[in-house]
Coordinates of N, CA, C and O in Angstrom, one line a residue:
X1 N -20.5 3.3 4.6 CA -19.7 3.8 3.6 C -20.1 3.4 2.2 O -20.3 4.1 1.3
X2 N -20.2 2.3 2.3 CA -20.6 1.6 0.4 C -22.1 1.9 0.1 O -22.6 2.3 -1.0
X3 N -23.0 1.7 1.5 CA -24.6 2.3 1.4 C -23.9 4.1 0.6 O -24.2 4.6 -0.5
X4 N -23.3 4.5 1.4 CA -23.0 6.1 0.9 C -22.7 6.5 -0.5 O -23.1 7.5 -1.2
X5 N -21.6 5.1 -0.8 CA -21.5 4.8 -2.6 C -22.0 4.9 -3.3 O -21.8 5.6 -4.3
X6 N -23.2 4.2 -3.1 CA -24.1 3.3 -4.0 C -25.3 4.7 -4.4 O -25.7 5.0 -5.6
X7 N -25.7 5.4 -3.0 CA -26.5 6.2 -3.0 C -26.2 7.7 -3.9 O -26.9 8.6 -4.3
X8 N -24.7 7.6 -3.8 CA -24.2 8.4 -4.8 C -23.8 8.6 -6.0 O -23.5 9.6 -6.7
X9 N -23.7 7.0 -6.0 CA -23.7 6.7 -7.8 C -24.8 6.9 -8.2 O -24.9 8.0 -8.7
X10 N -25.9 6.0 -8.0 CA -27.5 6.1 -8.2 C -27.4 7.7 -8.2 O -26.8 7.8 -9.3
X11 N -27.5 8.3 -8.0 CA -27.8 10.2 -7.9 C -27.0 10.7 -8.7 O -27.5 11.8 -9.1
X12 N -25.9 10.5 -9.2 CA -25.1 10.5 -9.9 C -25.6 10.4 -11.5 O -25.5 11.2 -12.5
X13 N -26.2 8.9 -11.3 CA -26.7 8.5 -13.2 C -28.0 8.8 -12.8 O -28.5 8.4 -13.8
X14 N -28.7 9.2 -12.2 CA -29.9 10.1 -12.0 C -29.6 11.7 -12.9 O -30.1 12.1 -13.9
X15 N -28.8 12.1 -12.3 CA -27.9 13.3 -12.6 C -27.7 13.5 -14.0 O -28.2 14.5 -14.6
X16 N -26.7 12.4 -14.7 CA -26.3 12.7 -15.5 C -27.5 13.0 -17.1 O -27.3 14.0 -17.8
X17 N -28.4 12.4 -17.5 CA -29.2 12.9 -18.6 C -29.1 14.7 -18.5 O -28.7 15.6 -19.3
X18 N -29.8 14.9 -16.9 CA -30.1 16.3 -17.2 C -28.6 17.2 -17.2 O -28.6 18.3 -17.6
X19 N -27.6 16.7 -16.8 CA -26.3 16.8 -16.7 C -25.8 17.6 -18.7 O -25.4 18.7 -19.2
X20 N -26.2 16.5 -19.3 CA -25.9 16.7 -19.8 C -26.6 17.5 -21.3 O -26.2 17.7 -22.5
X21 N -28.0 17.7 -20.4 CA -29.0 18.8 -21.4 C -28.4 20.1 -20.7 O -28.7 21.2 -21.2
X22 N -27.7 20.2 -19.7 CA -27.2 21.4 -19.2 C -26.0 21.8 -19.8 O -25.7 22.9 -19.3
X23 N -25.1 21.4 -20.5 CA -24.2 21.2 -21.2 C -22.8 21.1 -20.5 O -21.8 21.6 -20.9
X24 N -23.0 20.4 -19.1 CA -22.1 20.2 -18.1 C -20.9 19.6 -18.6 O -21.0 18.7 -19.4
X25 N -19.6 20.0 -18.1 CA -18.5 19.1 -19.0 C -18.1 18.5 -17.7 O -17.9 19.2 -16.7
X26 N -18.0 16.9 -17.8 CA -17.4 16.5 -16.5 C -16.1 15.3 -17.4 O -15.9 15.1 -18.6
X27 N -15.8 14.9 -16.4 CA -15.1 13.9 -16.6 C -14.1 13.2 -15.2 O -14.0 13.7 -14.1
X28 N -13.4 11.8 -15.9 CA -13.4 11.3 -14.5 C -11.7 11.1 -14.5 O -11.1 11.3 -15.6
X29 N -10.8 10.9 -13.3 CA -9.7 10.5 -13.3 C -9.4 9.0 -12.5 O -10.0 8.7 -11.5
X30 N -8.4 8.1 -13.2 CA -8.0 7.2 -11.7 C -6.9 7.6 -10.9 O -5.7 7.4 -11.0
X31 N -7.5 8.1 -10.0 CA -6.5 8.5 -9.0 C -5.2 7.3 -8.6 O -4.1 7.7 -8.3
X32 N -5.4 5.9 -8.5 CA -4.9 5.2 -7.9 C -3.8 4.7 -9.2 O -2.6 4.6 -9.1
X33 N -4.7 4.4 -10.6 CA -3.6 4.4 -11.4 C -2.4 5.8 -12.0 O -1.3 5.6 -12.4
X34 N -3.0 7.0 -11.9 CA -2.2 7.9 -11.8 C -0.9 8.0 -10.8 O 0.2 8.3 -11.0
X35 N -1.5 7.5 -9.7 CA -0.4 7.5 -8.7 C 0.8 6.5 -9.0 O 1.9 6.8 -8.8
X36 N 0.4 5.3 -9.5 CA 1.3 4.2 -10.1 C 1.7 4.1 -10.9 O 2.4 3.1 -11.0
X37 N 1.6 4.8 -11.9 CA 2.0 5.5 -12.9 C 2.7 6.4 -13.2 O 3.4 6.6 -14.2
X38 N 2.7 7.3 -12.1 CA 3.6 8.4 -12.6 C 4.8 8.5 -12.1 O 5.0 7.9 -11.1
X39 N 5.8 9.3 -12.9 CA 7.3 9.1 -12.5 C 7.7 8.5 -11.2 O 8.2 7.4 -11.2
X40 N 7.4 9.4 -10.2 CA 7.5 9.5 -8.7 C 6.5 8.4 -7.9 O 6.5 8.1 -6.7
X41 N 6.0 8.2 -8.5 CA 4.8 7.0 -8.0 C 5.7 5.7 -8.5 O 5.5 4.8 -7.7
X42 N 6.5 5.3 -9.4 CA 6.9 4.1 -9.8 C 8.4 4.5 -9.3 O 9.1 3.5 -9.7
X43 N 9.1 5.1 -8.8 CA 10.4 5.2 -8.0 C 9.7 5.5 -6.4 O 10.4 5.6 -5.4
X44 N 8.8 5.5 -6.5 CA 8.4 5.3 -4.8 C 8.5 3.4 -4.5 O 9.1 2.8 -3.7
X45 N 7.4 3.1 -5.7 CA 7.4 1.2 -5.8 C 8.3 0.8 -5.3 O 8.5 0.1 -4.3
X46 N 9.3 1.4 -6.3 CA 10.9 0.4 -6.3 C 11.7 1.0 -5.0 O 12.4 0.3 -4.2
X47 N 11.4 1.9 -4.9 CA 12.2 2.1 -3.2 C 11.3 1.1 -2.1 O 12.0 0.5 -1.3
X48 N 10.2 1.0 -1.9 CA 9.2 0.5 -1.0 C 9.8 -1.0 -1.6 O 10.0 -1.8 -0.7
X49 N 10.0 -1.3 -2.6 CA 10.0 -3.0 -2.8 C 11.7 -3.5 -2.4 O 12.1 -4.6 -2.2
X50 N 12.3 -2.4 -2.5 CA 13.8 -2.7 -1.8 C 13.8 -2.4 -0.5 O 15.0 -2.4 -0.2
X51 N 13.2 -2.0 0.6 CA 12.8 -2.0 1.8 C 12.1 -3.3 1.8 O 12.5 -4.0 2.8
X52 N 11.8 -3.6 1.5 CA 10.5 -4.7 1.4 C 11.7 -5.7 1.6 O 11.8 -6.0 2.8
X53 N 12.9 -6.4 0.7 CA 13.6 -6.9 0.6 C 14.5 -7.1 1.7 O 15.0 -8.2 2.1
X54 N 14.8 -5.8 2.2 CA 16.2 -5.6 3.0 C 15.4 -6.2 4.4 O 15.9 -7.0 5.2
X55 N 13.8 -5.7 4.6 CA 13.3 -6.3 6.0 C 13.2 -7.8 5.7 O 13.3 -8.6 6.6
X56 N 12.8 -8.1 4.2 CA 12.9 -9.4 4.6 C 13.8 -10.6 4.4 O 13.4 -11.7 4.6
X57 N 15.1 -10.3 3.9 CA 16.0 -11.0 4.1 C 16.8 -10.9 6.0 O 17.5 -11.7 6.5
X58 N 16.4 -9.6 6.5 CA 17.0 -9.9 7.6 C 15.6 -11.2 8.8 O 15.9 -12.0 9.7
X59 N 14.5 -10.8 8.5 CA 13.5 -11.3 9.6 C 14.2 -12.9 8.3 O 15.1 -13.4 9.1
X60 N 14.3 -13.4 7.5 CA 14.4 -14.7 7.1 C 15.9 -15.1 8.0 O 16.0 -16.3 8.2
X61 N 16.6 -14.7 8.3 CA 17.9 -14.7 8.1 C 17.7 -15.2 9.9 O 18.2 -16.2 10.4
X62 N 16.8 -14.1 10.7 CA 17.0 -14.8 12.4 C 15.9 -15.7 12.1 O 16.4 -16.7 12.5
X63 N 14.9 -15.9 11.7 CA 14.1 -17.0 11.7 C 14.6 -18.5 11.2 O 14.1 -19.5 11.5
X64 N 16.0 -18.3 10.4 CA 16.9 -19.7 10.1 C 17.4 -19.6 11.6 O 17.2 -20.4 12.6
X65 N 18.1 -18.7 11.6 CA 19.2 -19.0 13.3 C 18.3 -19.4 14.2 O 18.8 -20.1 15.0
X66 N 16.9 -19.2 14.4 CA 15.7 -19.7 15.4 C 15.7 -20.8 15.2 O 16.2 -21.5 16.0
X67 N 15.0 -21.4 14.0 CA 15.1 -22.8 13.8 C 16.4 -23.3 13.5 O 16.2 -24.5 13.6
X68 N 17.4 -23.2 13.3 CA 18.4 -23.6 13.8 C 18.7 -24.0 15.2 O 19.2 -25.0 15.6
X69 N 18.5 -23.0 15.9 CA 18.9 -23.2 17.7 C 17.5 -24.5 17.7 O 17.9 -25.4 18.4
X70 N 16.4 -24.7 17.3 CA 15.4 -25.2 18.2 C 16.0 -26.7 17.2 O 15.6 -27.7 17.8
X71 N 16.6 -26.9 16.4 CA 16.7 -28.2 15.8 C 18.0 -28.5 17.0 O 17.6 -29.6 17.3
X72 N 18.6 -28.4 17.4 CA 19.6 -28.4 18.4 C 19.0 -28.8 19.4 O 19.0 -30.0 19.7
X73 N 17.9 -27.7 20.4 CA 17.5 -28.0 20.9 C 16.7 -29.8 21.5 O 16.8 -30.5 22.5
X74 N 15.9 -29.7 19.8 CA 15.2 -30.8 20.0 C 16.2 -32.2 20.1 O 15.8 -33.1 20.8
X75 N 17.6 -32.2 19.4 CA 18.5 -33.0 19.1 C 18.8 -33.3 20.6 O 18.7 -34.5 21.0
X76 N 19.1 -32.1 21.4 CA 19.8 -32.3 23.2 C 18.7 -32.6 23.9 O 19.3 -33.0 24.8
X77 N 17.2 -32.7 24.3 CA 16.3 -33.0 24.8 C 16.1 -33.6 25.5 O 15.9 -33.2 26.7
X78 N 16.2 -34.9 25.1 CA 16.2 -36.0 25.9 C 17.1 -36.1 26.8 O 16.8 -36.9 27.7
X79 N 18.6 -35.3 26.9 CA 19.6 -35.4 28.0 C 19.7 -33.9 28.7 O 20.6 -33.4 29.5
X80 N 18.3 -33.3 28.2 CA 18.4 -32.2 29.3 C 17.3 -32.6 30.6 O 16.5 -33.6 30.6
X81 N 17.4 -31.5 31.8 CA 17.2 -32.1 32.9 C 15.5 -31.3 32.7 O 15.2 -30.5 31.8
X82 N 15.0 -31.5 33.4 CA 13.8 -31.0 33.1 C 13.7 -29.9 33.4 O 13.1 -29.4 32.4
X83 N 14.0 -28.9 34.5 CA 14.2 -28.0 34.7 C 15.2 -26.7 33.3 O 15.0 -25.5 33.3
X84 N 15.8 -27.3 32.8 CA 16.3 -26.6 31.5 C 16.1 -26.8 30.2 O 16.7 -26.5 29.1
X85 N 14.8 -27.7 30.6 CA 14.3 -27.8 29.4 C 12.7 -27.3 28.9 O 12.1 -27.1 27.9
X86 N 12.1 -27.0 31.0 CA 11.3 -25.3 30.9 C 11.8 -24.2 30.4 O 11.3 -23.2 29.9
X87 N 13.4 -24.4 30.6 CA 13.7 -22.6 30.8 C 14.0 -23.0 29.2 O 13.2 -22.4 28.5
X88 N 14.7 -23.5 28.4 CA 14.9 -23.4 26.7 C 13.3 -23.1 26.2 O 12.9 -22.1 25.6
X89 N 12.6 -24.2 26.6 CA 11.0 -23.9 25.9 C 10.4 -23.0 26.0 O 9.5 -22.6 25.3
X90 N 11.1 -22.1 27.4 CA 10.2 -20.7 27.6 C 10.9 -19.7 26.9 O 10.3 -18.7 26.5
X91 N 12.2 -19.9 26.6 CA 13.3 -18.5 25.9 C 13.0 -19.0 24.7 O 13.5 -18.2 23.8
X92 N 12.5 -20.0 24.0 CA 12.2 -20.2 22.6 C 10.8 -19.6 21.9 O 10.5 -18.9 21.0
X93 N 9.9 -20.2 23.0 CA 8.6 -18.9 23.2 C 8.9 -17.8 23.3 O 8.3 -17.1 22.4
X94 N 9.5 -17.2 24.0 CA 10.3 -15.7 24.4 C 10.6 -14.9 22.3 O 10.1 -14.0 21.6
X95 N 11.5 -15.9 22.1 CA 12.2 -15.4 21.3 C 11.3 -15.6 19.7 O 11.8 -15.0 18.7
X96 N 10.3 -16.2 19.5 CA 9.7 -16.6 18.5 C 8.3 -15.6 18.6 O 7.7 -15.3 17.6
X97 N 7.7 -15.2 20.1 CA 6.9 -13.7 20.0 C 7.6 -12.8 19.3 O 7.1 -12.0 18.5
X98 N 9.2 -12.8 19.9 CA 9.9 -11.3 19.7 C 9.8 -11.3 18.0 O 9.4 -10.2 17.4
X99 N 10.3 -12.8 17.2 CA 10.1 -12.4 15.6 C 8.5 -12.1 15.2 O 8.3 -11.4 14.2
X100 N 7.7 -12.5 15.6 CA 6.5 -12.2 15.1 C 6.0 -10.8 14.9 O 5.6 -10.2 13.9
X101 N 6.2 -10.3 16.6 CA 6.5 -8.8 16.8 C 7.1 -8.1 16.0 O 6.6 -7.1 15.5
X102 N 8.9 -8.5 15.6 CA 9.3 -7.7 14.6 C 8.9 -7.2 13.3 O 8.8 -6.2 12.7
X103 N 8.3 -9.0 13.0 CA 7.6 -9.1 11.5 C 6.6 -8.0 11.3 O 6.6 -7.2 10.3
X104 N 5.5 -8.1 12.5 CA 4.3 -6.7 12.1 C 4.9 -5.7 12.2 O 4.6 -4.9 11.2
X105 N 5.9 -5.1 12.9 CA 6.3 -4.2 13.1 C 6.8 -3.7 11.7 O 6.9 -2.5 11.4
X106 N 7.3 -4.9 10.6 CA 8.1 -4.2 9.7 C 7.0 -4.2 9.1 O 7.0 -3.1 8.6
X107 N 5.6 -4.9 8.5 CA 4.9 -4.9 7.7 C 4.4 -3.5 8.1 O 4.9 -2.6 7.5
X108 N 3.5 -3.2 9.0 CA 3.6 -1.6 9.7 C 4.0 -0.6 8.9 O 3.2 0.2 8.4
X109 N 5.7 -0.7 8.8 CA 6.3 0.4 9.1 C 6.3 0.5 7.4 O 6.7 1.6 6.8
X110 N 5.8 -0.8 6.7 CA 6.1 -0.7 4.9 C 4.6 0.2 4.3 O 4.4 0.9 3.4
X111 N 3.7 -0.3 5.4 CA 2.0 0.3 5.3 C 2.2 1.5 4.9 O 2.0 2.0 3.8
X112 N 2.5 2.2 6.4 CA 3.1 3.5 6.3 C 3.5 4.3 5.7 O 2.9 5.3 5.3
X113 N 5.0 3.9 5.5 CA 5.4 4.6 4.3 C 4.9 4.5 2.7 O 4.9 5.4 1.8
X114 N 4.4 2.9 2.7 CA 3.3 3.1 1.5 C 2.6 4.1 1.5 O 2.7 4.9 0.5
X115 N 1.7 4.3 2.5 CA 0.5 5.3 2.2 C 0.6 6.7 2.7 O -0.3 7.5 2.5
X116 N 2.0 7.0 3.4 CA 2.6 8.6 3.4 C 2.8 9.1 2.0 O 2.6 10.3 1.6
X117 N 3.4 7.9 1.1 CA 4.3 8.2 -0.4 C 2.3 8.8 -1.1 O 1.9 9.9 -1.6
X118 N 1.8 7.7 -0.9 CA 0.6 7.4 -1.6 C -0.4 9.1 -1.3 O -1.4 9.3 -2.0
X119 N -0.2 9.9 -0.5 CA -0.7 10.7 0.5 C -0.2 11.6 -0.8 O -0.8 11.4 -1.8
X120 N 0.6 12.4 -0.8 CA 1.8 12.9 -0.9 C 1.7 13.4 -2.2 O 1.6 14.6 -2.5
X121 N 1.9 12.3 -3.1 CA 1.7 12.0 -4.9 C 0.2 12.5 -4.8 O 0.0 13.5 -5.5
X122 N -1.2 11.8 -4.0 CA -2.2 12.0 -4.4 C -2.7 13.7 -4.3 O -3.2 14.4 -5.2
X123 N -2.3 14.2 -2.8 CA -1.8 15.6 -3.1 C -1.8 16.3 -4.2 O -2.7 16.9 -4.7
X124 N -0.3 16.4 -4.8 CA 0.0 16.8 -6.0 C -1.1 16.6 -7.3 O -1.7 17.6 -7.7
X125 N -1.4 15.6 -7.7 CA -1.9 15.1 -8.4 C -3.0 16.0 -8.2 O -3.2 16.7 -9.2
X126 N -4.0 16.3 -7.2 CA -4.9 17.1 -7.2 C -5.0 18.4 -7.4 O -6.0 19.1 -7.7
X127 N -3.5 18.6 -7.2 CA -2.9 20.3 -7.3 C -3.5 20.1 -8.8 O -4.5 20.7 -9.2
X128 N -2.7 19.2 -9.5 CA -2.4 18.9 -11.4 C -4.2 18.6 -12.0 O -4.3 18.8 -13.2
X129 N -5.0 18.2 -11.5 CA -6.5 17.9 -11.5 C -7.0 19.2 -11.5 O -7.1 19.7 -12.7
X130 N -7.2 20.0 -10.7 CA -7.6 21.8 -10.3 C -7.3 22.2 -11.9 O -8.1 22.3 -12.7
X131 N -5.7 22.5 -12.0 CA -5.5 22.9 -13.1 C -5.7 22.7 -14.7 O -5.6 23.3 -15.8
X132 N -6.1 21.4 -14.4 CA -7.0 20.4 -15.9 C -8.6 21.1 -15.9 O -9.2 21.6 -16.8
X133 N -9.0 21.0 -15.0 CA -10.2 21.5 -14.8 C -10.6 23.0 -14.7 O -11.8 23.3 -14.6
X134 N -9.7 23.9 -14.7 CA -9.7 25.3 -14.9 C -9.7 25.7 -16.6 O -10.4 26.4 -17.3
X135 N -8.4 24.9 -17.0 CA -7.9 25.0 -17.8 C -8.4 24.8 -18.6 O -8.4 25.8 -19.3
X136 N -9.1 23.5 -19.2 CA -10.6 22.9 -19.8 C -11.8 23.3 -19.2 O -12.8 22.8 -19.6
X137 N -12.0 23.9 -18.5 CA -13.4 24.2 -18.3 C -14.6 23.4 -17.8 O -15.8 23.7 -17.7
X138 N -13.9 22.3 -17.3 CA -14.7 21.3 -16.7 C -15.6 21.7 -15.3 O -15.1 22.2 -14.3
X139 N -16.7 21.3 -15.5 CA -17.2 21.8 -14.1 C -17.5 20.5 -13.1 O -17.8 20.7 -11.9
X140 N -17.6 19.5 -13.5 CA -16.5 18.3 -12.5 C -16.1 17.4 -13.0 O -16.5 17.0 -14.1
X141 N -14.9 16.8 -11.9 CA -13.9 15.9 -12.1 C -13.9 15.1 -11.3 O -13.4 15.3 -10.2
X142 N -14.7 13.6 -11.7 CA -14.7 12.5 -10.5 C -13.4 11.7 -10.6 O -12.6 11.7 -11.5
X143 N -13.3 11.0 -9.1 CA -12.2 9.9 -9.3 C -13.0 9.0 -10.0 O -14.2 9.2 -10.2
X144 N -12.3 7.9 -10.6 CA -12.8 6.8 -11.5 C -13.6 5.9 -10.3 O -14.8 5.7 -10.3
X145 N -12.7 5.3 -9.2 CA -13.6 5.1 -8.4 C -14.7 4.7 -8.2 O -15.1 3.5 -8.1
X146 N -15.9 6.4 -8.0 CA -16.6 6.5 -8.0 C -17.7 6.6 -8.8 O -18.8 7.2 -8.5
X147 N -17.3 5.9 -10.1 CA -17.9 6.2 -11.2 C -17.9 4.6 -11.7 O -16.9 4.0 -12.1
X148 N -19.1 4.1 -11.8 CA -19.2 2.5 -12.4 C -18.6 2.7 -13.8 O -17.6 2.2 -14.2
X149 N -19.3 3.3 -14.4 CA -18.4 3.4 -16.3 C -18.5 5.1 -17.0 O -19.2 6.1 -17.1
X150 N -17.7 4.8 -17.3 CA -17.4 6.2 -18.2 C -17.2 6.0 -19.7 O -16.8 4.9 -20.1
X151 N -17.3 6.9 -20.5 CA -16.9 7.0 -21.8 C -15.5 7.2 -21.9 O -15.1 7.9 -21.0
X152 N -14.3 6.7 -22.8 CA -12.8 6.8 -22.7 C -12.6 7.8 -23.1 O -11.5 8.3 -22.8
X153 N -13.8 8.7 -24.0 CA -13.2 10.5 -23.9 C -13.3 11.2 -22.7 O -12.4 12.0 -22.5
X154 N -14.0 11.1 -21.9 CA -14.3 11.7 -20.3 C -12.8 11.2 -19.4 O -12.4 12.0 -18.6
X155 N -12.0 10.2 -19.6 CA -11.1 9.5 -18.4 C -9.7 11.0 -18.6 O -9.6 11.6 -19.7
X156 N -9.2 11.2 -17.9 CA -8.3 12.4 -17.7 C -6.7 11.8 -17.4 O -5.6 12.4 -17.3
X157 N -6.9 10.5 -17.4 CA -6.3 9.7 -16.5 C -5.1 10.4 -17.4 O -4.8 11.6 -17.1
X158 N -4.3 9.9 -18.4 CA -3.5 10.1 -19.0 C -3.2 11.3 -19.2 O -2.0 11.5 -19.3
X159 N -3.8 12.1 -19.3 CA -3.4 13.8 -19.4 C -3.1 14.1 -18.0 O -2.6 15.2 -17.8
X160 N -3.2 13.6 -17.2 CA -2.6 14.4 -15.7 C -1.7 13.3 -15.0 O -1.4 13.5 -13.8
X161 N -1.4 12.3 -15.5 CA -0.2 12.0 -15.2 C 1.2 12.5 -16.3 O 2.4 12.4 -15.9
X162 N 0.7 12.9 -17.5 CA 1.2 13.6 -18.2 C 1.7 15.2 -17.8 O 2.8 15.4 -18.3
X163 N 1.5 15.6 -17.5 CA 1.3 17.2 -16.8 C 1.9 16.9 -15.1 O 2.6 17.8 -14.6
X164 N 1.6 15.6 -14.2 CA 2.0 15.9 -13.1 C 3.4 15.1 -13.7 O 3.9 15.1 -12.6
X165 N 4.2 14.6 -14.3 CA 5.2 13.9 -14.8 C 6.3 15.3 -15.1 O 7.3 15.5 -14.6
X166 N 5.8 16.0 -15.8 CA 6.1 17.3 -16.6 C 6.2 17.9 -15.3 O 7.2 18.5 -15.5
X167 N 5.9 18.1 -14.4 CA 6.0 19.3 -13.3 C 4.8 20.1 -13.4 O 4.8 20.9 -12.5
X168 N 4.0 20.2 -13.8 CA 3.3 21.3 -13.7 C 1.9 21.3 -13.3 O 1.2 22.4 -13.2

């Protein structure tokens, strides 16, 4: 994949001199700061960062009552019989997989919906790119990405989170 990069930047500023004896109009966008940036991209954040919260005040909250029970535990030890003090050490193992499990499970489910939101926006945003590029006349439009440097008149960035902000 980065061999693929590299080989296409290289080809790329190969490209560009004659690029621009051809009187090619390109320019580039950041896709990733567009997305964080724009309206719906920064009310996505704040919803994902109060998810973010709510999973982790509750996984904090049984991980106190866990060590809670195991400070007990360790406190009664010595006057448990050995036999119930396999079966505590194995339901404390038991129960200390189960939060780990929960824990990925919620990191997971934040991934996710991170990169559904992230999907979604980038979408649109390309809808809103098409129409920058019609509209000006450009006959291409890289992500920034892919582009080691640009000139700051070439970056689109600000005009199409402008326009995808606006609706259109």
């Amino acid at each position: 994949m980065m061999r693929a990069l590299i080989i296409g930047i290289a080809g790329l500023g190969m490209l560009l001199p004659s690029v621009a004896n051809a009187g090619l109009k390109i320019a580039v966008v950041n896709i990733q700061r567009a997305v964080s940036e724009s309206k719906e991209g920064k009310k996505a954040e704040k919803e994902l960062q109060r998810l973010k919260g709510q999973l982790e005040a509750t996984l904090n909250r049984k991980l106190k009552e866990f060590y809670e029970r195991e400070k007990k535990l360790r406190e009664a030890w010595s006057v448990l019989k050995e036999s119930d003090r396999r079966k505590r050490a194995e339901d404390s193992r038991r129960k200390l997989e189960a939060l780990q499990k929960e824990y990925m499970g919620a990191e997971r489910e934040l991934m996710q919906r991170k990169t559904k939101v992230m999907l979604q926006i980038t979408r649109k945003l390309n809808t809103v790119i098409a129409k920058v590029a019609k509209r000006d006349k450009y006959d291409y439009i890289f992500a920034n990405a892919a582009v080691l440097w640009a000139p700051r008149h070439v970056d689109l960035t600000n005009e199409v989170i402008r326009l995808y902000n606006k609706g259109k």
